[in-house]
Tab-separated table of N, CA and C in Angstrom:
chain	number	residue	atom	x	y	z
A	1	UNK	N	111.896	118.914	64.243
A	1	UNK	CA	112.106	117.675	63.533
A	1	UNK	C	113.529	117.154	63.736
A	2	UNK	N	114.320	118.197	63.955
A	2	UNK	CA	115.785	118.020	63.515
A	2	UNK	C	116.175	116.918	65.339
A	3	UNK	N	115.271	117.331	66.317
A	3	UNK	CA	115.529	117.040	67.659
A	3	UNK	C	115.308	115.446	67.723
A	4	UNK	N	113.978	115.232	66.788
A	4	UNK	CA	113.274	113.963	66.984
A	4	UNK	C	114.328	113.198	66.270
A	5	UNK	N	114.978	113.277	65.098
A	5	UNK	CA	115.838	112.791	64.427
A	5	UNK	C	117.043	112.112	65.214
A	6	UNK	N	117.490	113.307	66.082
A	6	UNK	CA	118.798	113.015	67.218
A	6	UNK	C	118.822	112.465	67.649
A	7	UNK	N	117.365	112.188	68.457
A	7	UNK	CA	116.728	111.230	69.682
A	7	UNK	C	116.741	109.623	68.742
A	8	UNK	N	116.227	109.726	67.958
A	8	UNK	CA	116.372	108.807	66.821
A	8	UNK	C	117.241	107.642	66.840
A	9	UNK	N	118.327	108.770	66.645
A	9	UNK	CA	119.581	108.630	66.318
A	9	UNK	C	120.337	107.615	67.566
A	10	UNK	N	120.153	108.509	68.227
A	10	UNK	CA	120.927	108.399	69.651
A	10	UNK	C	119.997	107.257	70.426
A	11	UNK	N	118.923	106.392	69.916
A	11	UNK	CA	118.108	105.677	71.109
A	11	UNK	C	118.570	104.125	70.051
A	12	UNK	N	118.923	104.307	68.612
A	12	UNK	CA	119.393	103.341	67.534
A	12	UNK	C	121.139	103.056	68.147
A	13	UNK	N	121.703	103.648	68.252
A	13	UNK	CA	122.980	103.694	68.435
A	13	UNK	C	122.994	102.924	69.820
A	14	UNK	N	122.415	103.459	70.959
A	14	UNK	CA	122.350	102.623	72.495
A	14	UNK	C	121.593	101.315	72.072
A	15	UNK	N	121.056	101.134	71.461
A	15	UNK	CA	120.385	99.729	70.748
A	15	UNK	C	121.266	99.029	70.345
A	16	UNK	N	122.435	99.294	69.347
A	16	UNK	CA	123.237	98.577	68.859
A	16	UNK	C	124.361	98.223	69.882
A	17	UNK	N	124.982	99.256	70.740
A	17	UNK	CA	126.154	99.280	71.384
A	17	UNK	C	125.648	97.722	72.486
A	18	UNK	N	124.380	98.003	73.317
A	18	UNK	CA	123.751	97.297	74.204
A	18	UNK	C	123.985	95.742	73.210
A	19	UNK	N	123.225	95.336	71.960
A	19	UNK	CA	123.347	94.339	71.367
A	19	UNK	C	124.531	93.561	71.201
A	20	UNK	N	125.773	94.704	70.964
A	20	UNK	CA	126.738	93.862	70.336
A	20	UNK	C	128.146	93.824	71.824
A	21	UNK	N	128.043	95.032	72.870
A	21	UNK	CA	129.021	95.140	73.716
A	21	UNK	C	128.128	94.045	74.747
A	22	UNK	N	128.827	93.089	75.768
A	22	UNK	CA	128.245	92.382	76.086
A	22	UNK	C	128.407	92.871	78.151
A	23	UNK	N	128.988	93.866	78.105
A	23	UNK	CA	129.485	95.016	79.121
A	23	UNK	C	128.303	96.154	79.445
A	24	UNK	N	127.310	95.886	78.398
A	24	UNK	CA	126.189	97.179	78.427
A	24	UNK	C	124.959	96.397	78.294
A	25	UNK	N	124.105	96.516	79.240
A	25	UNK	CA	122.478	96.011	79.125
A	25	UNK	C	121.586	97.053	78.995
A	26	UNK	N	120.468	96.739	78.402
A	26	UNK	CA	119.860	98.149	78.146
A	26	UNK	C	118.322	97.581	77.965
A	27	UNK	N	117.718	97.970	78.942
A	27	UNK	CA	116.203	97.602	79.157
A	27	UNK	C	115.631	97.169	77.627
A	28	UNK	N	114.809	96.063	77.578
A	28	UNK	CA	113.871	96.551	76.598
A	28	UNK	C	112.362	97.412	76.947
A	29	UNK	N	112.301	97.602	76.052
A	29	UNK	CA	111.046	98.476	75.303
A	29	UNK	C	111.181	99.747	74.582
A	30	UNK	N	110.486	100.272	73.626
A	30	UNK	CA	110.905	101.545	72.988
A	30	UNK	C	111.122	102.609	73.874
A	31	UNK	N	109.797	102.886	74.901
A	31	UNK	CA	109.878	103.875	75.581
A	31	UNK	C	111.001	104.432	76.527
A	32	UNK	N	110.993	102.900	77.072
A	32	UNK	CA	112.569	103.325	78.173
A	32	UNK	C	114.297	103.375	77.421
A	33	UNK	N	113.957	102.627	75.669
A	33	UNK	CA	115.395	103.145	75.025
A	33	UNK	C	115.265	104.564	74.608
A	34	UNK	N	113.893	104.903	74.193
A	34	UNK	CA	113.594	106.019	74.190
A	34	UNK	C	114.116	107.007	75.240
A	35	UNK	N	113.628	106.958	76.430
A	35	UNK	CA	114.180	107.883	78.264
A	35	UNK	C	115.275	107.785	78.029
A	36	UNK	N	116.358	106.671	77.773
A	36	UNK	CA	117.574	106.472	77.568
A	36	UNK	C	118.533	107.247	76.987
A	37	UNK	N	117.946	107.548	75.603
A	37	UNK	CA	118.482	108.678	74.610
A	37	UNK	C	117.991	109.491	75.152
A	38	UNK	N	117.235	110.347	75.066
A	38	UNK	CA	116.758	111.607	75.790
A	38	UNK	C	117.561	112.153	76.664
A	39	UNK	N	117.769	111.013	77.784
A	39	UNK	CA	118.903	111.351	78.924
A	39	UNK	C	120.320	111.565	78.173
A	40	UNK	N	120.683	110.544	77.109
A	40	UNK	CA	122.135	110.652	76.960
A	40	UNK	C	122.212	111.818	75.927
A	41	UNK	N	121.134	112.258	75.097
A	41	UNK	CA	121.001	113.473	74.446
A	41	UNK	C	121.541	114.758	75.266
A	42	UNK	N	120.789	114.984	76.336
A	42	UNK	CA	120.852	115.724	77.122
A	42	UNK	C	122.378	115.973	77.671
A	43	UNK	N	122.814	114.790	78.523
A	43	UNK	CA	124.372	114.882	78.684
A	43	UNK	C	124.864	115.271	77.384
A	44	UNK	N	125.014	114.896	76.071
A	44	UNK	CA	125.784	115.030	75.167
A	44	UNK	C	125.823	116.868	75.248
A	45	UNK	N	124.705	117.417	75.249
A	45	UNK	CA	124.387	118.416	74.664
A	45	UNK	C	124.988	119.814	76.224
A	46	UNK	N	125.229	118.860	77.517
A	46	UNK	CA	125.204	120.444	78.804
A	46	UNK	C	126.713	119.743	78.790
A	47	UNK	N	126.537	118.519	79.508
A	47	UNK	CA	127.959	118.525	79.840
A	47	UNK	C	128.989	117.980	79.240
A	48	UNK	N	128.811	117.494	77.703
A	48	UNK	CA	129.840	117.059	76.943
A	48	UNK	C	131.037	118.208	76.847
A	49	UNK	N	130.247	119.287	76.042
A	49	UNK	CA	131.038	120.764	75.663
A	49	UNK	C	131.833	121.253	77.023
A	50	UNK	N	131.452	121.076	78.110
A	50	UNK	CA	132.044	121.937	79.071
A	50	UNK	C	133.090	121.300	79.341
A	51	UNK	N	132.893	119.518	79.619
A	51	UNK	CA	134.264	119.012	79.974
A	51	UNK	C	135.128	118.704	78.281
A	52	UNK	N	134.753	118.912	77.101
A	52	UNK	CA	135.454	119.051	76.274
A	52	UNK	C	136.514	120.411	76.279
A	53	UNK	N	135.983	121.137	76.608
A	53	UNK	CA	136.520	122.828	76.287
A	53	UNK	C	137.629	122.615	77.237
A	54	UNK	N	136.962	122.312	78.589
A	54	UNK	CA	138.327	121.869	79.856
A	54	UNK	C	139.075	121.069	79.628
A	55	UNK	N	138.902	119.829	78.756
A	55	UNK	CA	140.379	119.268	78.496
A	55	UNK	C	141.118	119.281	77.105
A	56	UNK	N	140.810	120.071	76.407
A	56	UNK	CA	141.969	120.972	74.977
A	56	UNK	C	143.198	120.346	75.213
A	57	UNK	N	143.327	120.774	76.304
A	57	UNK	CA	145.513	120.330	76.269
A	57	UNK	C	145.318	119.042	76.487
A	58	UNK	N	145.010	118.506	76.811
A	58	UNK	CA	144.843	116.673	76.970
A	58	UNK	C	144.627	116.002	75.647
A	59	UNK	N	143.260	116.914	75.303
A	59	UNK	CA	143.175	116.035	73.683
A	59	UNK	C	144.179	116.277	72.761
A	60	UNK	N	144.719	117.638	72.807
A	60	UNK	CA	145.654	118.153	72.024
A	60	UNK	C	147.090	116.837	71.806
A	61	UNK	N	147.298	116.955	73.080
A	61	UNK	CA	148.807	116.032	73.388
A	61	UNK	C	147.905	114.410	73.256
A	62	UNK	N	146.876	114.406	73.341
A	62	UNK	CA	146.869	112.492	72.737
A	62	UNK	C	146.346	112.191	71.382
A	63	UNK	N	146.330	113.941	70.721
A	63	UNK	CA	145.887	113.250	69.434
A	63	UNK	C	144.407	113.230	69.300
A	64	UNK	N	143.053	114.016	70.060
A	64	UNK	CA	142.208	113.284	70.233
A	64	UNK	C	141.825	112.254	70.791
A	65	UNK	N	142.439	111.574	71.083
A	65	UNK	CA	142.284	110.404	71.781
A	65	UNK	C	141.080	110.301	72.854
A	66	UNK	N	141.611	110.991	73.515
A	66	UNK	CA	140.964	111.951	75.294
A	66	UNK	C	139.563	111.936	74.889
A	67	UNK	N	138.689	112.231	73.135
A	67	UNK	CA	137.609	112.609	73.202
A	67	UNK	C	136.745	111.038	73.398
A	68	UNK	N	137.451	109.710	72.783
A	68	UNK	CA	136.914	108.525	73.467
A	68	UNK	C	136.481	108.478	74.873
A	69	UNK	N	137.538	109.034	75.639
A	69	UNK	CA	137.249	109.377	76.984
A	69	UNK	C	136.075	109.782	77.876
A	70	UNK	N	136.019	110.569	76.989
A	70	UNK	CA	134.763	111.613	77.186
A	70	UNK	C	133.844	111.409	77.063
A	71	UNK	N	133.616	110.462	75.705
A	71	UNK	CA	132.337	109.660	75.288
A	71	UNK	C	131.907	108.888	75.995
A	72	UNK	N	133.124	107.550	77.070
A	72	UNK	CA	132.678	107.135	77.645
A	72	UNK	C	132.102	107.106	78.800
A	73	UNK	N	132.766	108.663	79.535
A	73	UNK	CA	132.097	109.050	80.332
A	73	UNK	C	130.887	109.784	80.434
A	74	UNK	N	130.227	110.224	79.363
A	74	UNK	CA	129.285	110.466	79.205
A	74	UNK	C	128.185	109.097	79.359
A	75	UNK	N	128.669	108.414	78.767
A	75	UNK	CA	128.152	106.922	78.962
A	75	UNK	C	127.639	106.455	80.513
A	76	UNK	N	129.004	106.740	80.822
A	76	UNK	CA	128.614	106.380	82.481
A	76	UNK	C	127.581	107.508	83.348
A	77	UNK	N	127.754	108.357	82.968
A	77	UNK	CA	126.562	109.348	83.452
A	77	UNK	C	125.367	109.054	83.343
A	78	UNK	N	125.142	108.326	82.059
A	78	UNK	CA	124.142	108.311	81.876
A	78	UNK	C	123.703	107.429	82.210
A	79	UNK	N	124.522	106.287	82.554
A	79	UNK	CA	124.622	104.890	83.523
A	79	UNK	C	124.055	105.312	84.414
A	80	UNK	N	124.658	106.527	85.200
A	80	UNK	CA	124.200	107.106	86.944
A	80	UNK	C	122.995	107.088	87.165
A	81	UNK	N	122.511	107.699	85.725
A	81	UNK	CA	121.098	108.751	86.306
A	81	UNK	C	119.888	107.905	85.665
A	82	UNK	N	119.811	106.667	85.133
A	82	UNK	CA	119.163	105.917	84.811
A	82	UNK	C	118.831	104.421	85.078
A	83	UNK	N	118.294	103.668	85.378
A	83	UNK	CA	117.980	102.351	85.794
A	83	UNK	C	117.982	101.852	84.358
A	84	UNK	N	117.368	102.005	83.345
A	84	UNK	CA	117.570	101.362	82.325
A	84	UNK	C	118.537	100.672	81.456
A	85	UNK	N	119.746	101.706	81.756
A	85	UNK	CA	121.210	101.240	81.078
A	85	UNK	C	122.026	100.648	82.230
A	86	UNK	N	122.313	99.952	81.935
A	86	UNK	CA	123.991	99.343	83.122
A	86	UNK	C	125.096	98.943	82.064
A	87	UNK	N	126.440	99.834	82.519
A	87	UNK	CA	127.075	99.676	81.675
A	87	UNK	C	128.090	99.281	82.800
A	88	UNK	N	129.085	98.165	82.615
A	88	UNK	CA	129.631	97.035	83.942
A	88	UNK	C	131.536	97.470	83.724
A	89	UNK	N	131.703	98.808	83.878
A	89	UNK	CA	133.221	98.999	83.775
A	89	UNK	C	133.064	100.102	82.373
A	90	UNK	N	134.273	100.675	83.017
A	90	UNK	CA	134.977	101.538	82.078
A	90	UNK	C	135.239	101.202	80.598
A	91	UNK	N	135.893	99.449	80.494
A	91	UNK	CA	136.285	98.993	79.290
A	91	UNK	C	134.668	98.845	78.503
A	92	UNK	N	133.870	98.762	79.134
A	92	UNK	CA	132.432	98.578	78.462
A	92	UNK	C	132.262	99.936	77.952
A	93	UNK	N	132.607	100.387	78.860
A	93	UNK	CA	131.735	101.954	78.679
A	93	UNK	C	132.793	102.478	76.913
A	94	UNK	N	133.943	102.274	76.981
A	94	UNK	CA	135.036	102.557	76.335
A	94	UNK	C	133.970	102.215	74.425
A	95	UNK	N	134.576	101.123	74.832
A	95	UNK	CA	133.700	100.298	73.842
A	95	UNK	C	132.257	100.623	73.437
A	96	UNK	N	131.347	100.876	73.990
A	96	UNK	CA	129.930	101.555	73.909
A	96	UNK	C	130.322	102.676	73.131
A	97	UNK	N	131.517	103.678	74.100
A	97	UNK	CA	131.407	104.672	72.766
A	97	UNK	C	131.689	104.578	71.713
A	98	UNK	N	132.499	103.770	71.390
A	98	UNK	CA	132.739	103.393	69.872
A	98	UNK	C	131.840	103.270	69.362
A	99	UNK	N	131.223	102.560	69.858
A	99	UNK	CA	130.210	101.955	68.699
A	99	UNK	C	128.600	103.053	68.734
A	100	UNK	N	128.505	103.971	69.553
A	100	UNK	CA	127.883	105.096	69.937
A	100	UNK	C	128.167	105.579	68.557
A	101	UNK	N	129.269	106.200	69.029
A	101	UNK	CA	130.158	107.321	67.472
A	101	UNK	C	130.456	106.860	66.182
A	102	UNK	N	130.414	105.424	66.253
A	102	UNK	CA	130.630	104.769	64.439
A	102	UNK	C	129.171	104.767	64.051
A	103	UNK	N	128.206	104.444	65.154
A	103	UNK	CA	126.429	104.731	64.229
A	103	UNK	C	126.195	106.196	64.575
A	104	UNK	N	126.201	106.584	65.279
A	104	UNK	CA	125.962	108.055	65.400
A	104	UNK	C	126.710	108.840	63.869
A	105	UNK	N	127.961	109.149	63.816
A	105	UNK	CA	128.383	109.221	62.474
A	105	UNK	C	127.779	108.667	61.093
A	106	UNK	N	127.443	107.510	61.216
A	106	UNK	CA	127.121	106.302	59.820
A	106	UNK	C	125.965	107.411	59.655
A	107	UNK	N	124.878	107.144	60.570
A	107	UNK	CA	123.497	107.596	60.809
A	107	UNK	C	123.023	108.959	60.107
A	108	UNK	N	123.947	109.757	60.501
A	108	UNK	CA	123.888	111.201	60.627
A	108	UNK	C	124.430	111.414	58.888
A	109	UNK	N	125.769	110.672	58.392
A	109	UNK	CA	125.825	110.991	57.119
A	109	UNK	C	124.752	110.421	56.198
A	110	UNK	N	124.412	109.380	56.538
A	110	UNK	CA	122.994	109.029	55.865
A	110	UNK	C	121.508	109.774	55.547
A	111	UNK	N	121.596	110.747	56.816
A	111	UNK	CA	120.372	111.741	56.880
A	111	UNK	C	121.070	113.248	56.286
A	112	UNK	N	122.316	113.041	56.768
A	112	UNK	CA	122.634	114.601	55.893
A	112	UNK	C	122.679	114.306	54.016
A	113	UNK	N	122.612	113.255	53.693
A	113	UNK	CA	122.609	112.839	51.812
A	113	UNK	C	121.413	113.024	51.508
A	114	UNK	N	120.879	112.499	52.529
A	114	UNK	CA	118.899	112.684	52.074
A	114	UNK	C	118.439	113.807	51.843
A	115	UNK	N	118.789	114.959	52.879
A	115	UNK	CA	117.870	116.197	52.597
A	115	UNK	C	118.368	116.502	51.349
């Protein structure tokens, strides 16, 4: 349940970022925002942690900062490996994560009050 929730989560959030960043297009239909999350689930979950762990001293010395970074490159990965999303530059991608991580966060404290 907890997976379907994520996917959820994560296919609402590429919904919004796509709506409001004007740098990110994102197919319609459920199914393919659906493939969408799934895919960016997936990145979040193999290769977020690995290139997080590898750059410690980076985030360390910007404060965190570096983990925007990260987000957005996850973004773009997921740009790579999908036809559905096009995200048109870095500053898009930048921006996507924001707004990725402000509903992803919102989202998630909303479902952690409920149970």
């Amino acid at each position: 349940m907890k997976i379907i929730l994520t996917i959820s989560i994560n296919a609402l959030a590429l919904w919004l970022a796509a709506g409001l960043i004007s740098g990110i297009e994102l197919e319609s239909g459920f199914f393919k925002i659906l493939l969408v999350a799934i895919i960016f689930g997936i990145i979040n979950a193999v290769v977020k942690p690995i290139v997080t762990i590898l750059s410690i001293p980076f985030i360390i010395v910007t404060f965190g900062l570096a983990l925007v970074v990260i987000n957005a490159a996850m973004l773009l990965i997921t740009d790579a490996l999908t036809r559905s999303i096009e995200v048109d530059g870095f500053g898009a991608a930048i921006l996507g994560a924001l707004v990725i991580s402000v509903v992803s966060w919102a989202a998630n404290q909303f479902v952690r009050e409920s149970d």
